[in-house]
Each structure stands twice: as C-alpha cells, then as structure tokens.
Coordinates of N, CA and C in Angstrom, one line a residue:
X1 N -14.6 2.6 6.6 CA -14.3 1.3 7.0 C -12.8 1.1 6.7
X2 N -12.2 0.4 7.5 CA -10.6 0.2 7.5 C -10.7 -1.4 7.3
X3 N -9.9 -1.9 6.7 CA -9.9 -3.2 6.5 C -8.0 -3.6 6.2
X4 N -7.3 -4.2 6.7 CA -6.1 -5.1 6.3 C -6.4 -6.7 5.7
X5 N -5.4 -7.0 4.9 CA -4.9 -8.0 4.3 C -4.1 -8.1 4.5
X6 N -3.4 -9.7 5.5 CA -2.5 -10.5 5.9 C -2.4 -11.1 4.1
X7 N -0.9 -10.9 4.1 CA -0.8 -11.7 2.6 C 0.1 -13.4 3.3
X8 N 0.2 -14.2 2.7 CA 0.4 -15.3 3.4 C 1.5 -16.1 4.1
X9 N 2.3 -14.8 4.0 CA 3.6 -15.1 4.5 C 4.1 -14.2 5.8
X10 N 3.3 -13.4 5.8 CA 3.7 -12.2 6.7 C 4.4 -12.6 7.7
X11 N 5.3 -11.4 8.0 CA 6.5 -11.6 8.4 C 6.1 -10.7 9.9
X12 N 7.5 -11.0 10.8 CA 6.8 -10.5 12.6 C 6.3 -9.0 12.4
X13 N 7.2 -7.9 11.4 CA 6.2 -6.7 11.8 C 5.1 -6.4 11.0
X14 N 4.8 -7.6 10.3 CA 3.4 -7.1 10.2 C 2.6 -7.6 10.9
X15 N 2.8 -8.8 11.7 CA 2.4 -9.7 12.6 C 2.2 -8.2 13.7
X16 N 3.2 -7.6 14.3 CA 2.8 -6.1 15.4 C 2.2 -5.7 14.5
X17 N 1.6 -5.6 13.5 CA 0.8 -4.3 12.7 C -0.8 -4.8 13.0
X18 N -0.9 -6.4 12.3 CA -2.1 -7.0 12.6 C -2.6 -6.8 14.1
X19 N -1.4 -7.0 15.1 CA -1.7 -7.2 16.8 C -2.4 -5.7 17.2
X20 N -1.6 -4.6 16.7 CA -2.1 -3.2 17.0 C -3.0 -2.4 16.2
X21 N -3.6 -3.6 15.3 CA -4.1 -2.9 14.4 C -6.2 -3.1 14.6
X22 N -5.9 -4.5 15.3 CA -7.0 -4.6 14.8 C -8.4 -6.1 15.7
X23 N -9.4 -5.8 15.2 CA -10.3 -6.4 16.0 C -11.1 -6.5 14.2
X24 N -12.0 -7.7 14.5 CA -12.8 -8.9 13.7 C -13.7 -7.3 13.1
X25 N -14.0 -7.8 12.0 CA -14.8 -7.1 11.1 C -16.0 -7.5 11.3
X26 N -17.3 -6.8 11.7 CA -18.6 -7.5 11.9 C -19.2 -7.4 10.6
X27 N -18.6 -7.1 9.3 CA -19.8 -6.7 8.3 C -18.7 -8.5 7.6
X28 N -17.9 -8.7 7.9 CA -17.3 -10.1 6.8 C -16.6 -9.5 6.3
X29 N -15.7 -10.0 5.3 CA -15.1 -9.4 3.9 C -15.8 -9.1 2.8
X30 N -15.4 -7.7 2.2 CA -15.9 -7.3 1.5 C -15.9 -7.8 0.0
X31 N -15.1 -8.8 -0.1 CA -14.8 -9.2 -1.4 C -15.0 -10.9 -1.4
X32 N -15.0 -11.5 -2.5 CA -15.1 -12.9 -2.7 C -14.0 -13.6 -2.3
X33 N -12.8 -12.9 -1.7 CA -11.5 -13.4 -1.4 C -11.5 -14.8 -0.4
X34 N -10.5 -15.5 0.0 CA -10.8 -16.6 1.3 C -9.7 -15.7 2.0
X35 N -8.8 -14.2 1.8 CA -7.9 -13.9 2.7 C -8.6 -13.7 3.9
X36 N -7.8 -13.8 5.0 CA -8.4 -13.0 6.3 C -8.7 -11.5 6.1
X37 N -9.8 -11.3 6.4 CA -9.8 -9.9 6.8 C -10.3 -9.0 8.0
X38 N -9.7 -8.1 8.5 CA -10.1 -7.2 9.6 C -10.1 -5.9 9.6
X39 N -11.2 -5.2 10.6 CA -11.1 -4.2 10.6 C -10.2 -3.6 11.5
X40 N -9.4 -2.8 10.7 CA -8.4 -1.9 11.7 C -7.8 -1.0 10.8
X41 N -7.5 0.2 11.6 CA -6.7 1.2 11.1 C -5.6 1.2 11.3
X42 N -4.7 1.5 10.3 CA -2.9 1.3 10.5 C -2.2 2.2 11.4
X43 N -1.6 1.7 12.2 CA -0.9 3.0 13.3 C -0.3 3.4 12.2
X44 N -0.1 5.1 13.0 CA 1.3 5.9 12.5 C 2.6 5.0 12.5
X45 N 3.0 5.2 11.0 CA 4.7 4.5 11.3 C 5.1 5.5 12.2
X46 N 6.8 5.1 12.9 CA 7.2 3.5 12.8 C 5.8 2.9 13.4
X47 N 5.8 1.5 13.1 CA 4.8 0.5 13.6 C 5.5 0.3 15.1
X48 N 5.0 -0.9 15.4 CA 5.0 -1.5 16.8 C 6.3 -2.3 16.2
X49 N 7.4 -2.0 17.4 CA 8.7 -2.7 17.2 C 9.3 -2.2 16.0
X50 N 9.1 -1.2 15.5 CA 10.1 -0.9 15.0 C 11.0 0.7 15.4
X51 N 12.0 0.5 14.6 CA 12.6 1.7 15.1 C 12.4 3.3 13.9
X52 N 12.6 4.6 14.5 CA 12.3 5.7 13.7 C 12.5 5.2 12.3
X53 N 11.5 6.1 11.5 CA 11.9 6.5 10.1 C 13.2 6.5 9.3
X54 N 13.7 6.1 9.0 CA 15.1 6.6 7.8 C 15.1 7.8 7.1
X55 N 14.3 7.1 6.5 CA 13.6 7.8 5.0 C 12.1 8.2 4.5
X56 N 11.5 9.8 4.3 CA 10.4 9.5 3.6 C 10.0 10.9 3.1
X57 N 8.6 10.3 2.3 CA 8.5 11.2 1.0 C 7.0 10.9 0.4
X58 N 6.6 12.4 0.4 CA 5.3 12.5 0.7 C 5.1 13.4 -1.3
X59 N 4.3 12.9 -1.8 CA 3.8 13.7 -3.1 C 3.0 13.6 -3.6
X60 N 2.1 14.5 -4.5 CA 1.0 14.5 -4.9 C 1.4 14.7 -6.6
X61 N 0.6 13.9 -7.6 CA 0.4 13.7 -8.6 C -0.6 13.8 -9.5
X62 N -1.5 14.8 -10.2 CA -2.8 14.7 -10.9 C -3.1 13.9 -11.6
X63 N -4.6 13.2 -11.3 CA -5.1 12.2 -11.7 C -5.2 12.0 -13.1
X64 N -3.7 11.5 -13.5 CA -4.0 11.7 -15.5 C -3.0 10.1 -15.9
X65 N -3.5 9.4 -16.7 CA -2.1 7.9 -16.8 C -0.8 8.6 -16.6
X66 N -0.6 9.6 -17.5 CA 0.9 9.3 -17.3 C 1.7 9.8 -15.6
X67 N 0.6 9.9 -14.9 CA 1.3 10.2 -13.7 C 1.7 8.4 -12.7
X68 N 1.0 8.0 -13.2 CA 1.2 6.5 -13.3 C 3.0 6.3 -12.8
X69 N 3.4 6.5 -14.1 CA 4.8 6.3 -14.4 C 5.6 7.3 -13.5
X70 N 5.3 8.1 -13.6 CA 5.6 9.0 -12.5 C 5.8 8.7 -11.3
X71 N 4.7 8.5 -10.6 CA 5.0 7.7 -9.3 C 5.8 6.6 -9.2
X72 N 5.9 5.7 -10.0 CA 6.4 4.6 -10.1 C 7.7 4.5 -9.9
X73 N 8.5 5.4 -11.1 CA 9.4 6.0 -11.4 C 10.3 6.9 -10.1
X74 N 9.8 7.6 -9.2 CA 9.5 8.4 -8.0 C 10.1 7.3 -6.8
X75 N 9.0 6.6 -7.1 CA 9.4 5.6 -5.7 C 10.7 4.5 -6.2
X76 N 10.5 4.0 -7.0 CA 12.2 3.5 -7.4 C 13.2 4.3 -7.1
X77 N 13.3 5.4 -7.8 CA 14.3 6.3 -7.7 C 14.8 6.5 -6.0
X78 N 14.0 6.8 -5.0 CA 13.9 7.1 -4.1 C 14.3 5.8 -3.3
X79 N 14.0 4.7 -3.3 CA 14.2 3.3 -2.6 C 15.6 3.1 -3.4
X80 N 15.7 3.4 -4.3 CA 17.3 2.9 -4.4 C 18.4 4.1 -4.2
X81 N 18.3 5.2 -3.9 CA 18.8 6.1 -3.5 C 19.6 5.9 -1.6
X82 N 17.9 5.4 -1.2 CA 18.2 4.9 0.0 C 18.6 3.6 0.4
X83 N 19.1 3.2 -0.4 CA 20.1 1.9 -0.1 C 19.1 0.4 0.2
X84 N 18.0 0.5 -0.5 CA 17.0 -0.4 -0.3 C 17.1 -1.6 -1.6
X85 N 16.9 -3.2 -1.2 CA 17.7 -3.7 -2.5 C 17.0 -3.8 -3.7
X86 N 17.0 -4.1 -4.7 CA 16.7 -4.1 -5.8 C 15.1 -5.2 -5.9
X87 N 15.4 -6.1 -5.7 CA 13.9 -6.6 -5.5 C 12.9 -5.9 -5.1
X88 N 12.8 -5.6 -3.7 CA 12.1 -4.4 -2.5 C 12.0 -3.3 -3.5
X89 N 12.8 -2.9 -4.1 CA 12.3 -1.3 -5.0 C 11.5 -2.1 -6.2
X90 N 11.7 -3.0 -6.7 CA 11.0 -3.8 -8.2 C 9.2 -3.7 -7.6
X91 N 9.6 -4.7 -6.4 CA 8.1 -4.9 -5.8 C 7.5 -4.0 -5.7
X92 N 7.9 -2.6 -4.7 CA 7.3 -1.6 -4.8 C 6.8 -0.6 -5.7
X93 N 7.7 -0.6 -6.6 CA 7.3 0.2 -7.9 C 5.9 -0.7 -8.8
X94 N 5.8 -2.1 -8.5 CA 4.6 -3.0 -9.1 C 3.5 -2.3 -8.3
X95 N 3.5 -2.3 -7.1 CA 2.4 -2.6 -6.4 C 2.0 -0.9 -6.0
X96 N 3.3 0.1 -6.4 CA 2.2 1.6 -6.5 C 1.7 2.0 -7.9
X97 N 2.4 0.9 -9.0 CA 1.4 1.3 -10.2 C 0.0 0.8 -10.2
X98 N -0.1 -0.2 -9.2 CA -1.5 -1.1 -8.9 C -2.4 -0.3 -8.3
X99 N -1.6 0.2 -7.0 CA -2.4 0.7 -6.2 C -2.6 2.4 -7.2
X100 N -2.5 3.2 -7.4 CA -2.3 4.4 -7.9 C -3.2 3.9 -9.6
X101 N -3.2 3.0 -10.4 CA -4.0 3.4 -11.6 C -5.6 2.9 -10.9
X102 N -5.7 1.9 -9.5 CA -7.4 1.5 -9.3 C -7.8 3.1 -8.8
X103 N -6.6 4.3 -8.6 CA -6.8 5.3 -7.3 C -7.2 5.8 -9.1
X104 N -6.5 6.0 -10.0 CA -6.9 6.7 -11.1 C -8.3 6.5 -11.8
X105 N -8.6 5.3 -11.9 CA -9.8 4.5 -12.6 C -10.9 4.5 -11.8
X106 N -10.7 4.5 -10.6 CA -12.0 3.9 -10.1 C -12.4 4.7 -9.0
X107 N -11.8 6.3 -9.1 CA -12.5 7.1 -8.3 C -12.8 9.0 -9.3
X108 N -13.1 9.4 -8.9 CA -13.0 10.8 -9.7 C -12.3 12.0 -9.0
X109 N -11.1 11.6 -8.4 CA -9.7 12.1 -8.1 C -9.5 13.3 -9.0
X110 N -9.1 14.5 -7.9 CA -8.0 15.1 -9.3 C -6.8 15.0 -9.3
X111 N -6.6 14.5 -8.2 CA -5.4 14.7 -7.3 C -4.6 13.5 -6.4
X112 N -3.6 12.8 -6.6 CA -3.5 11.3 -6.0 C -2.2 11.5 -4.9
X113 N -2.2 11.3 -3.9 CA -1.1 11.5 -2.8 C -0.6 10.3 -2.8
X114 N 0.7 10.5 -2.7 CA 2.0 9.1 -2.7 C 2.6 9.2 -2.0
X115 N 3.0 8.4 -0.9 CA 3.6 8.3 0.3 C 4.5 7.4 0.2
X116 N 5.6 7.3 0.4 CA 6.7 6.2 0.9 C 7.5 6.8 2.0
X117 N 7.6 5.7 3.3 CA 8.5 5.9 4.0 C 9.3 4.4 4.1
X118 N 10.6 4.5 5.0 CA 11.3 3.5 4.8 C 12.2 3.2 6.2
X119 N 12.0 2.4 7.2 CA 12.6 2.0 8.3 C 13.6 1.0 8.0
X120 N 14.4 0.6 9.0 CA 15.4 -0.5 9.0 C 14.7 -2.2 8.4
X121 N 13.1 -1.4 9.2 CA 12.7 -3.1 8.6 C 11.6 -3.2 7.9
X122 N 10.8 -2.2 7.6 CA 9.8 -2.1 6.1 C 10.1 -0.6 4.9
X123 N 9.2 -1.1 4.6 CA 8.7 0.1 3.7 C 7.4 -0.1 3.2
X124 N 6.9 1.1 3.3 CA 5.3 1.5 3.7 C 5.3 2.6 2.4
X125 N 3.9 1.7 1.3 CA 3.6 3.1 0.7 C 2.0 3.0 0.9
X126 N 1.8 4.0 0.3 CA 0.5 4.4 0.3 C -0.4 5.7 -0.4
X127 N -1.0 5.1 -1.1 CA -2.2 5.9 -2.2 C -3.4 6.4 -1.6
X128 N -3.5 7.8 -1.7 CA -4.8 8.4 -1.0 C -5.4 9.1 -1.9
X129 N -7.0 8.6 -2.7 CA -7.3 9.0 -3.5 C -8.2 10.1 -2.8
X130 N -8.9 11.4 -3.8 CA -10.0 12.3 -3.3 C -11.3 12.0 -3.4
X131 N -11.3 10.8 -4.5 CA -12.6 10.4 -5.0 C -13.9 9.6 -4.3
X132 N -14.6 9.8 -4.7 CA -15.9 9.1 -4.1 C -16.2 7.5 -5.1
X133 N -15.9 6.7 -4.1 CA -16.4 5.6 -5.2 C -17.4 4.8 -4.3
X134 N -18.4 3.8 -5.0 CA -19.9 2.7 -4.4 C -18.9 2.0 -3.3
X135 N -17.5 1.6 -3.6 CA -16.8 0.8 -2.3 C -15.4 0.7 -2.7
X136 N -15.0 -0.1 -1.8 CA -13.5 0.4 -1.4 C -13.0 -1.2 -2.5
X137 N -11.3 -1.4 -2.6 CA -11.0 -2.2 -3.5 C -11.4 -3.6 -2.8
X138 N -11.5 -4.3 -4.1 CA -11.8 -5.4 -3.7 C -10.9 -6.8 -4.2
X139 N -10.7 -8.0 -3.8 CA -9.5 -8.5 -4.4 C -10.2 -9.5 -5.5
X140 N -10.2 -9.3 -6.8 CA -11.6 -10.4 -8.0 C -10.7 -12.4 -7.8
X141 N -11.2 -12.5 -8.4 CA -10.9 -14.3 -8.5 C -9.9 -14.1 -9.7
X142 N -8.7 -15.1 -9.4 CA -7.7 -15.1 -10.1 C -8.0 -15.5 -11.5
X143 N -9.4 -16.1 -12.0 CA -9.8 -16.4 -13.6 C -10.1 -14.9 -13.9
X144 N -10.9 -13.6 -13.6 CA -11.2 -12.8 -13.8 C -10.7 -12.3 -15.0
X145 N -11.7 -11.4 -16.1 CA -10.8 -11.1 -16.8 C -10.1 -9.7 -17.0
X146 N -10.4 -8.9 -15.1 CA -9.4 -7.9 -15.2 C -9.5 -7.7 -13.6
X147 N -9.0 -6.8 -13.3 CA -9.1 -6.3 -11.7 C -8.4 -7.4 -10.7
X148 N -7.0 -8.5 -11.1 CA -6.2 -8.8 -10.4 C -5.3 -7.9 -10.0
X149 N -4.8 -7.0 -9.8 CA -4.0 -6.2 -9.5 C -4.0 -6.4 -7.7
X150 N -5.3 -6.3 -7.1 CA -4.5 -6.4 -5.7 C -4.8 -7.8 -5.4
X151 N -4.4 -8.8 -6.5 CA -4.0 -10.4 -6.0 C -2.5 -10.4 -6.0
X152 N -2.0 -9.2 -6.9 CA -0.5 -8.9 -7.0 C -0.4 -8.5 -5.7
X153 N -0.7 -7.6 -5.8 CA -0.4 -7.1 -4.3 C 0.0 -7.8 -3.1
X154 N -1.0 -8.5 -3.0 CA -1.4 -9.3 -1.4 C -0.4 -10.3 -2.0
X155 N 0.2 -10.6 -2.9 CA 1.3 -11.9 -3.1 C 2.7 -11.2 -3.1
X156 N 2.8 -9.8 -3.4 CA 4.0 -9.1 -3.0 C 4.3 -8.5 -1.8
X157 N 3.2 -7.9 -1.2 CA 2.8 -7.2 0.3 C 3.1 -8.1 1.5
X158 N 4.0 -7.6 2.7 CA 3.4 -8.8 4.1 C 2.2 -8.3 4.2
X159 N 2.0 -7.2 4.4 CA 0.4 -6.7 4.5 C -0.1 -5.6 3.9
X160 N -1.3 -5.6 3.1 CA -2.1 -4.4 2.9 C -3.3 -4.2 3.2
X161 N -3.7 -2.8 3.1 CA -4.8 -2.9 3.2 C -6.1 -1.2 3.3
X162 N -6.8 -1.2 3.5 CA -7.5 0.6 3.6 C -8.3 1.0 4.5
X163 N -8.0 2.4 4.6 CA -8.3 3.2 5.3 C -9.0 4.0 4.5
X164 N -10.4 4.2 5.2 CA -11.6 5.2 4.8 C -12.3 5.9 5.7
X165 N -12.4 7.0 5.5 CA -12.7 8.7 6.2 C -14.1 8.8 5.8
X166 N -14.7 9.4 6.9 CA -16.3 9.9 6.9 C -16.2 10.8 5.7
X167 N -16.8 10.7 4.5 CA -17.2 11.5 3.1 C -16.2 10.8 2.1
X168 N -15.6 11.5 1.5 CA -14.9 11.0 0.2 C -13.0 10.9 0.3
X169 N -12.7 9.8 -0.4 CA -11.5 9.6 -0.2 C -10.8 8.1 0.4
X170 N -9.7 7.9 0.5 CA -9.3 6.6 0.8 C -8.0 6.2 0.4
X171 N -7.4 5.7 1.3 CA -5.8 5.3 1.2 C -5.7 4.1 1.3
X172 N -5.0 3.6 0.7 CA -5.0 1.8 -0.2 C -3.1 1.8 0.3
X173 N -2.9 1.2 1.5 CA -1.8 1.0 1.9 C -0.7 -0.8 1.8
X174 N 0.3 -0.4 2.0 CA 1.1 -1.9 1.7 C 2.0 -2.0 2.5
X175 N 2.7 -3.2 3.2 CA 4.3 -2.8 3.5 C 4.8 -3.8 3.4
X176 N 6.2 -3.8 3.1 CA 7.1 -4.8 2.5 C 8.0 -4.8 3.3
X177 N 8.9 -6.2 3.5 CA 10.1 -5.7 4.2 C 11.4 -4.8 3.3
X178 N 12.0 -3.7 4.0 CA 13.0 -3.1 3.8 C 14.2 -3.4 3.2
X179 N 15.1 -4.5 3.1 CA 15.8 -5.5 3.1 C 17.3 -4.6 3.3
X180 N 17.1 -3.3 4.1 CA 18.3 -2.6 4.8 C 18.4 -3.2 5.3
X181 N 19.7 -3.3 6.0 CA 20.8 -3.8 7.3 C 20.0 -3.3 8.2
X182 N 20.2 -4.3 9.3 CA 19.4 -3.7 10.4 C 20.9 -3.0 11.6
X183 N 20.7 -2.2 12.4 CA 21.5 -1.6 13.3 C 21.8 -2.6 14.4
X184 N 21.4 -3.5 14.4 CA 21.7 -5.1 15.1 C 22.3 -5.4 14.7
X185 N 22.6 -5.8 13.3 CA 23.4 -6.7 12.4 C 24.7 -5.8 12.4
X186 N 24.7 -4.6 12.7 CA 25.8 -3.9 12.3 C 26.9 -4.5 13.6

C-alpha cells in the first residue's frame, strides 16, 4: 500500500507530486490522524515540473543506533556541500533520524538504504527498510507518550509519505523545498 501526506502548507511541487501521484484510498487512513491521505506511489524524481537532478546519493547503513548518526551526519554533510541552506539541511537531518530510527525499531532490518537527491527546487530523502512489520508508520496523537516523530515530519515535510512492495520492506519518503537558487532567478 502507498500512501502520501500533504503536510499543511505544501508548496506547488508537492502540489505536482499529489496531482501525479495519486487517487483516493478506499481502505481510509491508516492512522488516527485528521491529515489527508491518499493512495499513490511517488514518481521517479525529478517530479512533475521540475527540472534534472543536481545532486544525489544513494547508501546503505546496518541496522545498529549508531548508524542513526551516521545517516544523519551523511546527509548534512552532503546538503551543505551542495550549496543547500542551513535550515533545509537542519530539517533534513531531523526528519532522516525520524524516519531511519522507526526503519531501525520497528522492523527487523539488517540493512537500511538512504537516499538523498537534490534539484533546484526540492530535496527528497528516503528510508527503505528490509523488514517485515504488522503495518506501515503511523502518525500517534500529539499527547502520546511516544511515537511523534512523523508529527515532526509532516510539520517539517511539504510532503511525505510510503511506499510498500508485495512481501517485506518499505520506503518512508519526504520532500522539502531545496532553498537553491533557482536557474530563473539566475
């Protein structure tokens, strides 16, 4: 099952992401959330209206905490290398320790793939765990006394959301705007 979350601000290309992404979920949302949710699978970046890749970077990390930091660490490093501003790398680095410790905890992974790519007008990561878990993330009620992590998300994200494959496994995706110059502006 593929599912997106519109976080509540989203911006036009997630607006083309939602448009090419997707059609009404007949099972409801999976979670107690009030977000919208739908079924759809994420195009291959670039998305709709945007232009090629810049930048990107594909790695795999064994399922242990301190790879945690590692990723985290990885993708900052990498976003500010590429000239992406300091906010945009902060947010991202929150929301792949989020997404990457529910990929550590809540599946039996041995192995966790990390993705970041980076266009003029987002950046797209994404966690693909190996594990088999009863269901896919879910976003808990803001009193909860744990498992807000993708309320972070969906408040840092224009959109996230997952993709799930016939048998085991699942990729817990996000995208942010870029806050590169755009080749217009130039």
């Amino acid at each position: 099952m593929n599912r997106s979350h519109p976080a509540s601000a989203a911006a036009p290309a997630a607006a083309a992401v939602q448009a090419a992404a997707g059609a009404a979920d007949e099972d409801g949302p999976a979670d107690s959330s009030t977000a919208a949710t739908t079924t759809a699978t994420l195009p291959a970046p670039p998305f709709p209206g945007e232009s090629a890749a810049l930048h990107r970077d594909v790695f795999h990390l064994p399922a242990h905490g301190a790879s945690v930091s590692a990723a985290r660490n990885r993708i900052t490093e990498h976003l500010h290398a590429w000239g992406v501003g300091e906010s945009v790398y902060e947010d991202a680095a929150l929301i792949v320790s989020e997404l990457f410790t529910n990929a550590l905890v809540h599946t039996d992974s041995s192995e966790i793939t990390c993705q970041l790519q980076a266009t003029a007008q987002t950046v797209y990561l994404a966690i693909t765990d190996q594990g088999c878990g009863p269901s896919g993330p879910r976003v808990r009620e803001p009193d909860a006394e744990s498992g807000r992590g993708l309320i972070l998300v969906s408040a840092l994200a224009q959109l996230w959301g997952v993709n799930t494959e016939q048998g085991c496994g699942r990729t817990v995706w996000a995208i942010l705007p870029s806050g590169l110059p755009s080749a217009d502006a130039a």
